[in-house]
Structures are given as C-alpha cells and as structure tokens.
CSV table of C-alpha atoms and ligand atoms in Angstrom, one decimal:
chain,number,residue,atom,x,y,z
A,23,UNK,CA,0.0,0.0,0.0
A,24,UNK,CA,1.2,3.5,-0.8
A,25,UNK,CA,2.2,5.7,2.0
A,26,UNK,CA,0.4,9.1,2.0
A,27,UNK,CA,2.1,12.2,3.1
A,28,UNK,CA,1.2,15.8,3.0
A,29,UNK,CA,3.8,18.1,1.5
A,30,UNK,CA,3.9,21.7,0.7
A,31,UNK,CA,5.1,22.4,-2.7
A,32,UNK,CA,8.4,23.6,-1.3
A,33,UNK,CA,9.0,20.2,0.3
A,34,UNK,CA,7.8,18.5,-2.8
A,35,UNK,CA,10.3,20.4,-4.9
A,36,UNK,CA,13.1,19.5,-2.6
A,37,UNK,CA,12.1,15.8,-2.9
A,38,UNK,CA,12.0,15.9,-6.6
A,39,UNK,CA,15.4,17.4,-6.9
A,40,UNK,CA,16.7,19.5,-9.8
A,41,UNK,CA,16.1,17.1,-12.7
A,42,UNK,CA,12.4,17.8,-13.1
A,43,UNK,CA,11.0,20.5,-15.3
A,44,UNK,CA,11.1,23.9,-13.6
A,45,UNK,CA,7.6,24.9,-12.7
A,46,UNK,CA,6.5,27.7,-10.5
A,47,UNK,CA,3.8,26.7,-8.1
A,48,UNK,CA,2.5,28.7,-5.3
A,49,UNK,CA,3.4,27.1,-2.0
A,50,UNK,CA,0.0,28.0,-0.6
A,51,UNK,CA,-1.4,25.0,-2.3
A,52,UNK,CA,-1.4,22.0,-0.1
A,53,UNK,CA,-0.5,18.9,-2.1
A,54,UNK,CA,-1.5,15.4,-1.3
A,55,UNK,CA,1.3,13.3,-2.5
A,56,UNK,CA,0.8,9.6,-3.0
A,57,UNK,CA,4.2,8.1,-3.3
A,58,UNK,CA,4.2,5.2,-5.7
A,59,UNK,CA,7.6,4.0,-4.5
A,60,UNK,CA,6.4,2.3,-1.4
A,61,UNK,CA,8.5,4.3,0.9
A,62,UNK,CA,7.9,2.3,4.1
A,63,UNK,CA,8.9,4.0,7.2
A,64,UNK,CA,9.4,7.5,5.8
A,65,UNK,CA,8.5,10.0,8.4
A,66,UNK,CA,6.1,12.8,7.6
A,67,UNK,CA,8.3,15.7,6.4
A,68,UNK,CA,6.1,18.6,7.4
A,69,UNK,CA,4.0,17.8,10.5
A,70,UNK,CA,1.7,20.8,9.9
A,71,UNK,CA,2.3,21.9,6.3
A,72,UNK,CA,-0.6,24.3,6.3
A,73,UNK,CA,1.2,26.6,8.8
A,74,UNK,CA,4.1,27.1,6.4
A,75,UNK,CA,4.5,30.6,4.9
A,76,UNK,CA,3.2,31.2,1.4
A,77,UNK,CA,5.9,31.7,-1.2
A,78,UNK,CA,6.9,30.8,-4.6
A,79,UNK,CA,9.7,28.2,-4.7
A,80,UNK,CA,12.0,27.6,-7.6
A,81,UNK,CA,15.1,26.3,-5.8
A,82,UNK,CA,15.5,23.0,-4.1
A,83,UNK,CA,16.8,22.8,-0.6
A,84,UNK,CA,17.5,19.5,1.0
A,85,UNK,CA,17.5,19.2,4.8
A,86,UNK,CA,20.4,17.1,6.0
A,87,UNK,CA,18.3,14.7,8.0
A,88,UNK,CA,16.4,13.8,4.9
A,89,UNK,CA,19.3,12.7,2.9
A,90,UNK,CA,18.7,9.0,3.2
A,91,UNK,CA,15.1,9.3,2.0
A,92,UNK,CA,16.1,11.7,-0.8
A,93,UNK,CA,18.7,9.2,-2.0
A,94,UNK,CA,16.0,6.5,-2.0
A,95,UNK,CA,13.7,8.8,-4.0
A,96,UNK,CA,16.3,9.7,-6.5
A,97,UNK,CA,17.0,6.1,-7.4
A,98,UNK,CA,13.4,5.7,-8.4
A,99,UNK,CA,12.7,9.2,-9.6
A,100,UNK,CA,11.9,8.1,-13.1
A,101,UNK,CA,8.8,6.2,-11.8
A,102,UNK,CA,7.7,8.6,-9.2
A,103,UNK,CA,4.0,9.4,-9.3
A,104,UNK,CA,2.3,12.2,-7.5
A,105,UNK,CA,-1.3,12.7,-6.7
A,106,UNK,CA,-2.3,16.3,-6.2
A,107,UNK,CA,-5.6,17.6,-5.0
A,108,UNK,CA,-6.8,21.1,-5.5
A,109,UNK,CA,-10.0,23.1,-5.1
A,110,UNK,CA,-11.4,25.3,-7.8
A,111,UNK,CA,-10.8,28.9,-7.0
A,112,UNK,CA,-12.8,31.9,-8.3
A,113,UNK,CA,-11.3,33.1,-11.6
A,114,UNK,CA,-9.6,29.8,-12.3
A,115,UNK,CA,-9.0,28.8,-15.9
A,116,UNK,CA,-8.2,25.3,-17.0
A,117,UNK,CA,-4.6,26.4,-17.3
A,118,UNK,CA,-4.3,27.8,-13.8
A,119,UNK,CA,-6.0,24.8,-12.4
A,120,UNK,CA,-3.7,22.4,-14.1
A,121,UNK,CA,-0.6,24.4,-13.1
A,122,UNK,CA,-1.7,24.1,-9.4
A,123,UNK,CA,-2.3,20.4,-9.9
A,124,UNK,CA,1.3,20.0,-11.1
A,125,UNK,CA,0.2,19.1,-14.6
A,126,UNK,CA,2.5,20.4,-17.3
A,127,UNK,CA,1.0,18.6,-20.3
A,128,UNK,CA,-0.3,20.4,-23.4
A,129,UNK,CA,-1.8,17.3,-24.9
A,130,UNK,CA,-3.8,16.8,-21.7
A,131,UNK,CA,-5.0,20.4,-21.7
A,132,UNK,CA,-6.1,20.2,-25.3
A,133,UNK,CA,-7.9,16.9,-24.6
A,134,UNK,CA,-9.9,18.4,-21.7
A,135,UNK,CA,-10.8,21.4,-23.9
A,136,UNK,CA,-12.1,19.3,-26.8
A,137,UNK,CA,-13.4,16.0,-25.4
A,138,UNK,CA,-17.1,15.9,-24.9
A,139,UNK,CA,-16.9,14.2,-21.5
A,140,UNK,CA,-13.6,15.7,-20.3
A,141,UNK,CA,-15.0,19.2,-20.9
A,142,UNK,CA,-17.1,18.7,-17.8
A,143,UNK,CA,-14.1,19.6,-15.7
A,144,UNK,CA,-14.3,23.1,-17.0
A,145,UNK,CA,-17.9,23.5,-15.6
A,146,UNK,CA,-16.7,22.9,-12.0
A,147,UNK,CA,-17.8,25.5,-9.5
A,148,UNK,CA,-15.6,27.2,-7.0
A,149,UNK,CA,-14.6,25.0,-4.0
A,150,UNK,CA,-15.0,21.7,-5.9
A,151,UNK,CA,-12.1,19.2,-5.6
A,152,UNK,CA,-10.0,17.9,-8.4
A,153,UNK,CA,-7.4,15.2,-8.1
A,154,UNK,CA,-4.7,14.4,-10.6
A,155,UNK,CA,-1.8,12.1,-10.8
A,156,UNK,CA,1.3,13.1,-12.8
A,157,UNK,CA,4.8,11.6,-13.3
A,158,UNK,CA,7.7,13.7,-12.2
A,159,UNK,CA,7.8,15.4,-15.6
A,160,UNK,CA,4.3,16.8,-15.1
A,161,UNK,CA,2.7,14.4,-17.6
A,162,UNK,CA,-0.9,13.7,-16.6
A,163,UNK,CA,-1.6,10.1,-15.7
A,164,UNK,CA,-5.2,10.6,-14.6
A,165,UNK,CA,-7.5,13.3,-13.4
A,166,UNK,CA,-10.7,12.9,-11.4
A,167,UNK,CA,-13.6,15.3,-10.6
A,168,UNK,CA,-17.2,15.2,-9.6
A,169,UNK,CA,-19.6,17.4,-11.6
A,170,UNK,CA,-22.8,18.6,-10.1
A,171,UNK,CA,-25.2,20.3,-12.5
A,172,UNK,CA,-28.5,21.3,-10.9
A,173,UNK,CA,-30.2,20.6,-7.7
A,174,UNK,CA,-31.9,17.5,-9.0
A,175,UNK,CA,-29.6,16.5,-11.8
A,176,UNK,CA,-27.4,13.4,-11.5
A,177,UNK,CA,-24.0,13.9,-10.1
A,178,UNK,CA,-21.3,12.6,-12.4
A,179,UNK,CA,-17.7,11.3,-11.7
A,180,UNK,CA,-15.5,12.2,-14.5
A,181,UNK,CA,-12.2,10.3,-14.9
A,182,UNK,CA,-9.6,11.2,-17.6
A,183,UNK,CA,-6.9,8.5,-18.0
A,184,UNK,CA,-3.8,8.3,-20.1
A,185,UNK,CA,-4.0,5.6,-22.7
A,186,UNK,CA,-1.0,5.1,-25.0
A,187,UNK,CA,-0.3,8.4,-26.6
A,188,UNK,CA,-3.7,9.9,-25.9
A,189,UNK,CA,-6.4,10.1,-23.2
A,190,UNK,CA,-9.8,8.6,-22.6
A,191,UNK,CA,-12.5,10.2,-20.5
A,192,UNK,CA,-15.3,8.3,-18.8
A,193,UNK,CA,-18.3,9.6,-16.9
A,194,UNK,CA,-20.2,7.6,-14.3
A,195,UNK,CA,-23.1,8.4,-12.1
A,196,UNK,CA,-21.7,9.1,-8.6
A,197,UNK,CA,-22.9,6.9,-5.8
A,198,UNK,CA,-23.9,9.4,-3.2
A,199,UNK,CA,-24.5,8.8,0.5
A,200,UNK,CA,-27.6,10.6,1.8
A,201,UNK,CA,-27.6,12.2,5.2
A,202,UNK,CA,-30.3,14.0,7.1
A,203,UNK,CA,-29.2,17.1,9.0
A,204,UNK,CA,-31.1,19.0,11.6
A,205,UNK,CA,-30.3,22.6,12.6
A,206,UNK,CA,-31.8,25.2,14.9
A,207,UNK,CA,-31.2,28.9,14.4
A,208,UNK,CA,-32.1,32.2,16.0
A,209,UNK,CA,-32.5,35.5,14.2
A,210,UNK,CA,-30.1,37.9,15.9
A,211,UNK,CA,-29.7,40.7,13.4
A,212,UNK,CA,-33.0,40.8,11.6
A,213,UNK,CA,-31.6,39.0,8.6
A,214,UNK,CA,-32.2,35.4,7.6
A,215,UNK,CA,-29.0,35.1,5.7
A,216,UNK,CA,-27.0,36.3,8.8
A,217,UNK,CA,-28.7,33.6,10.8
A,218,UNK,CA,-28.0,30.9,8.2
A,219,UNK,CA,-24.4,32.0,7.8
A,220,UNK,CA,-23.7,31.8,11.5
A,221,UNK,CA,-22.3,28.5,12.7
A,222,UNK,CA,-23.9,28.1,16.1
A,223,UNK,CA,-23.5,24.4,15.7
A,224,UNK,CA,-20.6,24.4,13.2
A,225,UNK,CA,-22.7,24.3,10.1
A,226,UNK,CA,-23.5,27.0,7.5
A,227,UNK,CA,-26.8,26.2,5.9
A,228,UNK,CA,-26.4,25.7,2.1
A,229,UNK,CA,-27.9,28.5,-0.1
A,230,UNK,CA,-30.4,26.1,-1.8
A,231,UNK,CA,-31.7,25.2,1.7
A,232,UNK,CA,-32.1,28.9,2.6
A,233,UNK,CA,-34.0,29.5,-0.6
A,234,UNK,CA,-36.3,26.6,0.1
A,235,UNK,CA,-37.0,27.9,3.6
A,236,UNK,CA,-38.0,31.3,2.2
A,237,UNK,CA,-40.2,29.6,-0.4
A,238,UNK,CA,-41.8,27.4,2.3
A,239,UNK,CA,-42.8,30.3,4.6
A,240,UNK,CA,-43.1,33.2,2.2
A,241,UNK,CA,-46.9,33.2,2.3
A,242,UNK,CA,-46.8,33.7,6.0
A,243,UNK,CA,-43.6,35.7,6.6
A,244,UNK,CA,-42.2,38.6,4.7
A,245,UNK,CA,-38.5,37.9,5.0
A,246,UNK,CA,-37.5,41.4,4.2
A,247,UNK,CA,-39.7,43.1,6.8
A,248,UNK,CA,-41.2,40.8,9.3
A,249,UNK,CA,-38.2,39.2,10.9
A,250,UNK,CA,-37.6,40.1,14.6
A,251,UNK,CA,-34.6,39.5,16.7
A,252,UNK,CA,-35.3,36.4,18.7
A,253,UNK,CA,-37.3,34.7,15.9
A,254,UNK,CA,-36.2,31.1,15.6
A,255,UNK,CA,-36.4,28.3,13.1
A,256,UNK,CA,-35.7,24.6,12.9
A,257,UNK,CA,-35.0,22.8,9.7
A,258,UNK,CA,-34.4,19.2,8.7
A,259,UNK,CA,-32.9,18.7,5.3
A,260,UNK,CA,-31.1,16.1,3.3
A,261,UNK,CA,-27.5,16.4,2.0
A,262,UNK,CA,-25.5,14.2,-0.4
A,263,UNK,CA,-21.9,13.2,0.2
A,264,UNK,CA,-19.2,11.3,-1.7
A,265,UNK,CA,-16.1,10.0,0.1
A,266,UNK,CA,-16.7,12.3,3.0
A,267,UNK,CA,-17.0,15.4,0.8
A,268,UNK,CA,-20.3,17.4,0.7
A,269,UNK,CA,-21.6,17.3,-2.9
A,270,UNK,CA,-24.9,19.1,-2.7
A,271,UNK,CA,-27.9,19.7,-0.5
A,272,UNK,CA,-31.2,18.1,-1.4
A,273,UNK,CA,-34.6,19.0,-0.1
A,274,UNK,CA,-35.9,20.5,3.1
A,275,UNK,CA,-37.8,17.7,4.7
A,276,UNK,CA,-39.4,19.7,7.4
A,277,UNK,CA,-39.3,23.3,8.7
A,278,UNK,CA,-40.6,25.2,11.7
A,279,UNK,CA,-40.4,28.9,11.9
A,280,UNK,CA,-41.4,31.0,14.9
A,281,UNK,CA,-42.0,34.6,13.9
A,282,UNK,CA,-43.2,37.1,16.5
A,283,UNK,CA,-44.5,34.3,18.7
A,284,UNK,CA,-46.4,32.4,16.0
A,285,UNK,CA,-44.9,29.1,14.8
A,286,UNK,CA,-45.4,27.9,11.2
A,287,UNK,CA,-44.7,24.3,10.3
A,288,UNK,CA,-44.4,22.3,7.2
A,289,UNK,CA,-43.3,18.9,6.3
A,290,UNK,CA,-42.3,17.2,3.0
A,291,UNK,CA,-44.1,14.0,2.3
A,292,UNK,CA,-43.9,11.7,-0.7
A,293,UNK,CA,-46.0,8.6,-0.3
A,294,UNK,CA,-44.0,5.6,-1.5
A,295,UNK,CA,-47.2,3.9,-2.7
A,296,UNK,CA,-48.7,6.8,-4.5
A,297,UNK,CA,-48.4,7.9,-8.1
A,298,UNK,CA,-48.5,11.5,-7.0
A,299,UNK,CA,-45.2,13.3,-6.4
A,300,UNK,CA,-44.2,14.5,-3.0
A,301,UNK,CA,-45.2,17.9,-1.6
A,302,UNK,CA,-45.3,20.0,1.5
A,303,UNK,CA,-48.0,19.5,4.1
A,304,UNK,CA,-49.1,21.0,7.3
A,305,UNK,CA,-48.4,18.7,10.2
A,306,UNK,CA,-52.1,17.7,10.2
A,307,UNK,CA,-51.8,16.4,6.6
A,308,UNK,CA,-53.3,19.3,4.6
A,309,UNK,CA,-51.5,19.9,1.3
A,310,UNK,CA,-49.6,23.1,1.2
A,311,UNK,CA,-48.8,22.7,-2.4
A,312,UNK,CA,-49.4,25.8,-4.3
A,313,UNK,CA,-51.7,26.0,-7.3
A,314,UNK,CA,-50.5,25.1,-10.8
A,315,UNK,CA,-47.6,27.3,-11.8
A,316,UNK,CA,-48.8,30.5,-13.3
A,317,UNK,CA,-46.0,30.6,-15.7
A,318,UNK,CA,-44.1,27.4,-16.8
A,319,UNK,CA,-41.4,29.7,-18.2
A,320,UNK,CA,-39.3,31.9,-15.9
A,321,UNK,CA,-38.9,35.5,-16.6
A,322,UNK,CA,-41.5,35.7,-19.3
A,323,UNK,CA,-44.6,37.8,-19.9
A,324,UNK,CA,-47.7,36.7,-21.7
A,325,UNK,CA,-47.8,37.9,-25.3
A,326,UNK,CA,-51.1,36.3,-26.3
A,327,UNK,CA,-53.7,35.3,-23.8
A,328,UNK,CA,-56.7,33.1,-23.8
A,329,UNK,CA,-59.0,35.0,-26.3
A,330,UNK,CA,-60.2,35.4,-29.8
A,331,UNK,CA,-57.5,36.5,-32.2
A,332,UNK,CA,-56.3,36.3,-35.8
A,333,UNK,CA,-54.1,33.3,-36.1
A,334,UNK,CA,-50.6,34.6,-37.0
A,335,UNK,CA,-50.0,32.0,-39.7
A,336,UNK,CA,-53.3,31.0,-41.1
A,337,UNK,CA,-54.8,34.5,-40.8
A,338,UNK,CA,-58.0,33.0,-39.6
A,339,UNK,CA,-60.0,34.6,-36.8
A,340,UNK,CA,-60.3,31.9,-34.1
A,341,UNK,CA,-60.0,31.2,-30.4
A,342,UNK,CA,-56.6,31.0,-29.0
A,343,UNK,CA,-56.8,28.0,-26.7
A,344,UNK,CA,-53.8,28.7,-24.6
A,345,UNK,CA,-51.4,31.2,-23.4
A,346,UNK,CA,-48.2,32.2,-25.2
A,347,UNK,CA,-45.0,33.0,-23.3
A,348,UNK,CA,-42.3,34.4,-25.6
A,349,UNK,CA,-38.8,33.5,-24.4
A,350,UNK,CA,-35.4,32.8,-26.1
A,351,UNK,CA,-34.9,29.4,-27.6
A,352,UNK,CA,-33.5,27.1,-25.0
A,353,UNK,CA,-35.2,28.6,-22.0
A,354,UNK,CA,-36.3,25.8,-19.7
A,355,UNK,CA,-40.0,24.9,-19.5
A,356,UNK,CA,-41.2,23.6,-16.2
A,357,UNK,CA,-44.0,21.2,-15.3
A,358,UNK,CA,-46.9,23.3,-14.0
A,359,UNK,CA,-47.8,20.6,-11.5
A,360,UNK,CA,-47.1,17.0,-10.5
A,361,UNK,CA,-48.1,14.4,-12.9
A,362,UNK,CA,-47.3,11.8,-15.5
A,363,UNK,CA,-46.2,12.4,-19.1
A,364,UNK,CA,-49.1,11.4,-21.3
A,365,UNK,CA,-47.6,12.4,-24.6
A,366,UNK,CA,-44.1,13.5,-25.7
A,367,UNK,CA,-43.5,13.8,-29.4
A,368,UNK,CA,-44.3,15.8,-32.5
A,369,UNK,CA,-47.9,16.8,-33.1
A,370,UNK,CA,-48.8,18.8,-36.2
A,371,UNK,CA,-48.9,22.5,-35.5
A,372,UNK,CA,-47.8,22.0,-31.9
A,373,UNK,CA,-44.3,20.9,-33.1
A,374,UNK,CA,-42.4,19.2,-30.3
A,375,UNK,CA,-45.2,18.7,-27.8
A,376,UNK,CA,-45.7,17.4,-24.2
A,377,UNK,CA,-48.9,16.7,-22.4
A,378,UNK,CA,-48.9,16.0,-18.7
A,379,UNK,CA,-51.7,14.2,-16.9
A,380,UNK,CA,-52.4,15.6,-13.4
A,381,UNK,CA,-54.9,14.5,-10.8
A,382,UNK,CA,-58.6,15.0,-11.2
A,383,UNK,CA,-58.8,15.0,-15.0
A,384,UNK,CA,-56.5,18.0,-15.3
A,385,UNK,CA,-53.9,18.0,-18.1
A,386,UNK,CA,-51.4,20.7,-19.2
A,387,UNK,CA,-49.9,20.9,-22.6
A,388,UNK,CA,-46.6,22.6,-23.8
A,389,UNK,CA,-46.0,23.3,-27.5
A,390,UNK,CA,-43.2,24.4,-30.0
A,391,UNK,CA,-40.3,23.1,-27.8
A,392,UNK,CA,-36.9,23.1,-29.4
A,393,UNK,CA,-36.1,19.9,-27.5
A,394,UNK,CA,-37.4,17.7,-24.7
A,395,UNK,CA,-35.9,17.4,-21.2
A,396,UNK,CA,-34.0,14.3,-20.1
A,397,UNK,CA,-36.2,11.2,-19.8
A,398,UNK,CA,-39.4,12.8,-21.0
A,399,UNK,CA,-41.4,10.0,-22.5
A,400,UNK,CA,-44.9,8.6,-22.0
A,401,UNK,CA,-45.3,7.3,-18.4
A,402,UNK,CA,-42.5,9.3,-16.9
A,403,UNK,CA,-43.4,10.9,-13.5
A,404,UNK,CA,-42.7,14.6,-13.1
A,405,UNK,CA,-42.9,17.0,-10.2
A,406,UNK,CA,-44.0,20.6,-10.2
A,407,UNK,CA,-41.1,22.7,-11.4
A,408,UNK,CA,-39.2,19.9,-13.2
A,409,UNK,CA,-37.7,20.9,-16.5
A,410,UNK,CA,-39.6,19.0,-19.2
A,411,UNK,CA,-38.2,20.8,-22.2
A,412,UNK,CA,-36.9,24.0,-23.8
A,413,UNK,CA,-38.5,26.8,-25.6
A,414,UNK,CA,-38.3,26.7,-29.4
A,415,UNK,CA,-40.4,27.5,-32.5
A,416,UNK,CA,-41.2,24.0,-33.9
A,417,UNK,CA,-44.6,23.4,-35.6
A,418,UNK,CA,-46.7,26.3,-36.7
A,419,UNK,CA,-45.0,29.1,-34.9
A,420,UNK,CA,-43.6,32.5,-35.9
A,421,UNK,CA,-41.0,32.9,-33.2
A,422,UNK,CA,-39.6,31.3,-30.1
A,423,UNK,CA,-42.3,30.9,-27.4
A,424,UNK,CA,-44.1,28.4,-25.2
A,425,UNK,CA,-47.7,27.8,-26.1
A,426,UNK,CA,-49.3,26.5,-22.9
A,427,UNK,CA,-52.7,25.0,-22.4
A,428,UNK,CA,-54.6,24.0,-19.3
A,429,UNK,CA,-57.2,21.4,-20.0
A,430,UNK,CA,-60.0,20.0,-17.8
A,431,UNK,CA,-61.4,16.7,-19.1
A,432,UNK,CA,-59.5,17.3,-22.3
A,433,UNK,CA,-61.0,20.7,-23.0
A,434,UNK,CA,-58.8,23.8,-22.9
A,435,UNK,CA,-59.7,26.3,-20.2
A,436,UNK,CA,-58.3,29.8,-19.4
A,437,UNK,CA,-55.6,29.0,-16.8
A,438,UNK,CA,-55.8,32.5,-15.4
A,439,UNK,CA,-59.4,31.8,-14.4
A,440,UNK,CA,-58.8,28.4,-12.9
A,441,UNK,CA,-58.2,28.3,-9.2
A,442,UNK,CA,-57.5,24.6,-8.5
A,443,UNK,CA,-55.0,22.8,-6.4
A,444,UNK,CA,-52.2,21.1,-8.2
A,445,UNK,CA,-52.2,18.2,-5.8
A,446,UNK,CA,-54.9,15.7,-4.7
A,447,UNK,CA,-55.7,15.5,-1.0
A,448,UNK,CA,-54.2,12.5,0.8
A,449,UNK,CA,-56.4,9.4,0.8
A,450,UNK,CA,-57.1,7.7,4.1
A,451,UNK,CA,-54.3,5.2,3.6
A,452,UNK,CA,-51.9,7.9,2.7
A,453,UNK,CA,-53.0,10.0,5.7
A,454,UNK,CA,-52.2,7.2,8.1
A,455,UNK,CA,-48.7,6.8,6.6
A,456,UNK,CA,-48.3,10.5,6.7
A,457,UNK,CA,-49.1,10.7,10.4
A,458,UNK,CA,-46.3,8.2,11.3
A,459,UNK,CA,-43.9,10.3,9.3
A,460,UNK,CA,-45.0,13.7,10.5
A,461,UNK,CA,-44.9,12.5,14.2
A,462,UNK,CA,-41.3,11.6,13.7
A,463,UNK,CA,-40.5,15.1,12.4
A,464,UNK,CA,-42.4,16.7,15.3
A,465,UNK,CA,-40.3,14.6,17.6
A,466,UNK,CA,-37.1,15.9,16.0
A,467,UNK,CA,-38.3,19.5,16.4
A,468,UNK,CA,-39.2,18.9,20.0
A,469,UNK,CA,-35.6,17.8,20.6
A,470,UNK,CA,-34.3,21.0,18.9
A,471,UNK,CA,-36.3,23.4,20.9
A,472,UNK,CA,-34.6,24.9,23.9
A,473,UNK,CA,-36.0,23.5,27.1
A,474,UNK,CA,-38.3,25.7,29.2
A,475,UNK,CA,-37.8,28.8,27.0
A,476,UNK,CA,-40.8,31.0,27.5
A,477,UNK,CA,-44.5,30.2,26.9
A,478,UNK,CA,-45.4,27.8,24.2
A,479,UNK,CA,-45.9,29.7,20.9
A,480,UNK,CA,-49.1,29.4,18.9
A,481,UNK,CA,-48.6,26.7,16.2
A,482,UNK,CA,-50.2,27.1,12.8
A,483,UNK,CA,-49.7,25.5,9.5
A,484,UNK,CA,-47.7,27.3,6.9
A,485,UNK,CA,-49.9,28.2,3.9
B,515,ZN,ZN1,-50.2,29.9,-28.6
C-alpha cells in the first residue's frame, strides 16, 4: 500500500530534486502526494504543512536529516508518481488549475478542452475538488472530478486516463450517500442570511436550503420586513456526500419557523405507494402545495392570452386555446404541476409537444419546444417545477415561445381563471402513513427546541 504524506510544494520540490522541469507553483497550495515508490517508514516531512509561509519556490533545498530518503527517492525518480488535490478557485481557468495540480502537459490540456466528456471539468464550480496524478515530468496520468449540474440532476464522476499516446474520458453516475441534517437557528440581526451563515452548531446552511426555507414560509412571513430579533427556526434537510465530501444539498424535509410568537410548520411527504409526487403538508396532513404554476417559463410575460385572435400563420380569426409565453430558444420549461407524461413527441402545428396528466382530470400541454428534457417519455413521472423541455419554435410558430394549455377533461380552459389545487388531498391510507412520518419530524423538532424557554408559541400550518 502506498504511503500518503502531505507536502507543501516547497517540500515537494526538494524531494523531486533538480532534474524535473522547472515549474512555478504557489506554495500556498497543499498537495496530497501519494508516493508510488512504497516508501515504508518514511517519516512525515512537514508535520503541519498548512502553517508554512506562502511563497513561490524555484530552488531546491535538502534538509540534512532527509538525505537517506532523498537518495532512495532519486534512485526511483523516473517512476515517481504524484497525486495532487486542488479546489477550484474563483477566476480559475483550466490552465491555472492544471498548473496548481502540477500538470505540465499540453496534450492533456487540449484533450480536456475538446473531449465531450472531459470538458465537464471546465464547468466545475468554486470550491470543488479535483485530483490528478502526474509523473515527475508533469505528464498527466489521470484526473478525477465530480460534476454537479443542478439541484436534481445526477452527479457525475469524470475520470480522464492516459491511454497510450492519448487520453480517454469516462463519466459515471456518482454513488452518493444521503444524510439527514437538523439545525436550529435564532435570528439575531433581523436578517435570515446572517442567521443561516452563523455557525452556532458548526454548520452553515447551504444557499439552496435557505431558498427553500424562504419559499416554504413566504406566504406567512415577509422575510425582508417581518423578521424580529429572537425569531427562531428549525430545519431538517437532506445532504448528499461522496467519500466524505459534501456534494450538494437536497430537499428541506421539514421546517418550523417562529415569527413574533407564532410558529409555522411544514413537512415534505412523498407517499411511496402513491403515483402522485411529493409535496409540502401542514403537520395535520393538509396539502400546502401551491396551485399550478402561473408561468411554466421563468422571466417571461404573456404575449397572447386566452382569447379570440387572428391566427398569426393562417390569418383565420379563431379562439386561441392557450397562453403564449415568448422566451429565447433554449429557455427551460417547467411542469406546472405534479403528474405523468401522457404524450411526448411531434404533433402537427404543436411541433415538439408534451402533455402532462395531473390529478382530477387536469392536463397541461406545452408546444413548440426546441427539444425535450431528459427522460421525457410517456409514463415518466414529473414533479412541479421539473424541466420538461426547452422553448423553441417548432410546428406552426412564428417565433420562439411556449404555447401553454390548461385542460379539464381534455378541454382547454383559461388558466388565469382556474383556481384549482395542483395536488390531490391525501387518501385515508396515505394519511395514516403521513401521520407516522409527521410525528417523527415533530419529535425531532421537539428535541431541537430549547428546554423551558418562555411560553409555548401558537402553532399554525404554513400556507
Ligand atoms: Zn399559442
């Protein structure tokens, strides 16, 4: 087994001696060097490397007491392999990242720029880890990174490996470990973000979780004006990890917010035996799911409502059975409510077209898409807000827009006049499963509450 030591780059350089290519690497970077020469019994060279001063090193210095190890290294220097680990920094380019990783390899850089899979490395966000192994000439042997796209998209492990004169890149879905975290916070400055940034218990709440908390309670609490010092909230949410590294946050599973003495509560529930997607409920089992989305396209206005008009292509005066949302080609289109894909394909004037079947005889239809979202075929289950496709101008259309229809029993209705819930109430069987689950969450919150702190607040369901 390989011995693992931490080196600063200055130590690394001294180990490598003067035969290697001269490279300038900031010593602030902490390298994880995996020595492939089986150096049994080599003592750690820098007990606490992170304390060493930051400087640029070009010269090698060999400490006298290290001489035996250095000799051993030099004998095998042609086969020495080094694994470096770096985190993406703001403003990084592929070149700066590779330099910090100790990679001095034009062919590798070109491959990453051009290869369809390897390119994923260039989408990495600040703070994400990248590991690479090089030989002592800086030639890349392999490089690994984990790419996270969106909140719900699959997380991919990319591996680039040297093969002969070239490289191959593979992408595999990451196997993530799910954890459930529970945190209690107190508003001290009147700002939610200050409270979520504070690390009362050593954890900063992820931004996507803060957004979900705001969304969850925004009907009840105006987060810009209503917060008072002393307000508290408890939150239970899921996080996903790989090899001990946080990859991304998932969903808020339950939330409890006490604002000016009133406590609002909400819990996420997805019945494993139901076709319906999950949603937020009050602790007594009433659905808090909002109505169908008013606009399945973000940042768009309505250009043509549900009314009589002259058809832009045929010139005929007829009813416009839907609502048009102009938006640039490629803008994501979101499912207006939970449901199952009933049709995904091309249909005459509708072009690329999707119909979603919802509860209670409701369907929604989306036309003129440039392309469909991943996995969108008949029978696929979608949740409200899922990306089902992208705006385009296929079919009978004069410009990029979404034509959206809301249908009841197959008949198009004016969605602006419909005030219906996007989710069915729980059945009796679902309700009994819900109660078991909600009681568990209530119990967790009870544990988070400070003991004997003031009178019991009024508890009401979030709306
Ligand atoms: Zn239309």
